[in-house]
Amino acid sequence: MEIVLASYEYVEEYCDYVIECFRNGVDHYADAVSEPKSYLQRVIANSDGRLLPEGWVPMSTFFCIENGRILGAIRLRKDTNDYIRNVIGHIGYETRPSERGRGVAKTLLLWVKENQLITEAIVTCSFDNIASRNVIESCGGVLLNSHYSNDNRRKTLRFKLLRA
């Protein structure tokens, strides 16, 4: 497995990835399904602080690649605000549904921890997402608290992840 910065080089694979993720309940890609190519262009631009929706901070996206196939993605918000610190966290990730159980999420999170974090980050997951909680904790995440998120109407766990 190799971790690479999101680029248009992976556009065809990204289209398949987005569709598979969305069809399997990864709501993050709801806006991407209809136009995954232009969505990827925005993802790439967001890394440079361009085309950001109001209130968003620059965010880099990295892909976990194996044999030209995207196995997972991780997003790292490069700045912070109250909403990021207290609700969504600095890091978001998912594994392609057909690739779950192979350690993709752990590989991505450890890579970000070792290669991208300057000091620390907040990582969140749904209270009932045992797999994600296990990944975060196995990468050294320390549970800070839980809260109910009005945005997604579910209980969320907040963890602190320190640079390796």
XYZ file of C-alpha atoms in Angstrom:
164
model
C 0.000 0.000 0.000
C 1.202 3.478 -0.899
C -0.115 6.819 0.377
C -0.281 9.616 -2.205
C -1.665 13.128 -2.327
C -4.966 13.205 -4.214
C -4.399 14.121 -7.841
C -6.255 14.069 -11.123
C -4.044 11.159 -12.172
C -6.495 8.917 -10.262
C -9.694 10.425 -11.672
C -11.116 7.260 -13.287
C -10.392 5.160 -10.207
C -11.805 7.943 -8.018
C -15.117 7.777 -9.891
C -15.435 4.058 -9.069
C -14.330 4.673 -5.484
C -16.894 7.436 -4.866
C -19.755 5.378 -6.286
C -18.859 2.266 -4.266
C -18.478 4.268 -1.065
C -21.749 6.132 -1.491
C -23.728 3.005 -2.426
C -22.455 1.430 0.788
C -23.485 4.222 3.128
C -20.523 6.627 3.075
C -22.630 9.781 3.050
C -19.532 11.978 2.701
C -19.739 11.358 -1.052
C -23.384 12.338 -1.579
C -22.332 15.483 -3.478
C -19.658 13.645 -5.443
C -21.728 10.878 -7.025
C -23.331 12.991 -9.733
C -20.055 14.623 -10.841
C -17.060 12.805 -9.322
C -14.549 14.365 -11.746
C -15.419 17.947 -10.803
C -15.658 16.909 -7.144
C -12.077 15.604 -7.324
C -10.971 18.898 -8.877
C -12.464 20.720 -5.852
C -10.757 18.280 -3.456
C -7.407 19.030 -5.095
C -8.069 22.793 -5.059
C -9.089 22.667 -1.372
C -5.608 21.452 -0.507
C -4.254 24.786 -1.755
C -7.003 26.770 -0.031
C -8.921 27.351 -3.271
C -12.652 26.790 -3.907
C -13.353 26.417 -0.189
C -16.956 26.628 0.947
C -17.551 29.401 3.472
C -16.206 28.507 6.912
C -13.949 25.705 5.635
C -10.197 25.584 6.101
C -7.654 24.184 3.631
C -7.757 20.402 3.658
C -5.419 17.895 2.045
C -6.733 14.544 0.855
C -4.526 11.496 0.517
C -5.312 8.166 -1.144
C -4.177 4.725 -0.109
C -3.294 3.044 -3.411
C -2.542 -0.562 -4.263
C -2.045 -1.723 -7.851
C -3.588 1.529 -9.111
C -6.757 1.023 -7.029
C -7.893 3.488 -4.348
C -8.405 1.483 -1.152
C -9.188 4.419 1.112
C -8.902 8.151 1.601
C -7.975 10.424 4.484
C -8.503 14.159 4.809
C -6.417 16.438 7.020
C -7.735 19.890 7.837
C -4.729 22.234 7.909
C -6.167 24.818 10.278
C -8.626 24.800 13.123
C -11.673 26.534 14.503
C -14.236 25.741 17.203
C -16.322 23.575 14.875
C -13.306 21.475 13.865
C -11.970 21.204 17.436
C -15.316 20.389 19.021
C -17.414 18.635 16.370
C -15.852 17.147 13.221
C -12.149 16.927 14.074
C -9.063 17.611 11.981
C -8.987 14.193 10.325
C -11.630 12.278 8.397
C -11.137 8.979 6.628
C -12.856 5.972 5.136
C -11.975 2.632 3.609
C -13.462 1.439 0.345
C -16.246 -0.940 1.464
C -14.909 -3.898 -0.551
C -11.475 -3.428 1.094
C -12.525 -3.232 4.745
C -10.747 -5.491 7.210
C -7.330 -5.162 5.525
C -5.876 -2.438 7.751
C -6.341 0.384 5.246
C -7.738 2.883 7.783
C -4.973 2.133 10.275
C -2.346 2.496 7.541
C -3.794 5.882 6.548
C -4.125 7.215 10.093
C -0.639 6.096 11.133
C 0.826 7.643 7.982
C -0.843 10.997 8.710
C 0.273 10.823 12.352
C 3.891 10.121 11.381
C 4.164 12.295 8.272
C 1.701 15.173 8.427
C 0.880 16.138 12.005
C 2.846 19.001 13.480
C 1.703 18.506 17.072
C -1.745 17.021 17.559
C -5.148 16.590 15.947
C -8.698 15.793 16.947
C -10.218 12.694 15.345
C -13.879 11.783 15.708
C -16.038 8.777 14.982
C -19.630 7.761 15.565
C -20.240 6.249 18.981
C -21.425 3.006 17.387
C -18.542 2.699 14.880
C -16.483 0.136 16.787
C -14.080 -0.471 13.888
C -13.174 3.215 13.612
C -12.798 3.544 17.377
C -10.424 0.565 17.373
C -8.383 2.131 14.549
C -8.083 5.467 16.340
C -7.125 3.865 19.647
C -4.624 1.495 17.999
C -2.931 4.560 16.488
C -2.607 6.171 19.930
C -5.804 8.213 19.994
C -6.859 9.182 23.519
C -10.583 9.541 24.187
C -11.420 13.107 25.211
C -15.209 12.940 25.439
C -18.420 12.144 23.624
C -21.124 14.502 22.472
C -24.318 14.494 20.475
C -23.887 16.107 17.076
C -26.926 17.963 15.792
C -25.312 17.970 12.314
C -25.536 14.238 11.785
C -27.942 13.457 14.644
C -25.700 10.946 16.347
C -23.427 10.559 19.305
C -19.792 11.192 18.409
C -16.556 10.286 20.184
C -13.657 12.785 20.201
C -10.034 11.618 20.427
C -6.722 13.462 20.615
C -3.972 12.098 18.377
C -0.401 13.253 19.044
C 2.365 13.363 16.450
C 4.498 10.238 16.496
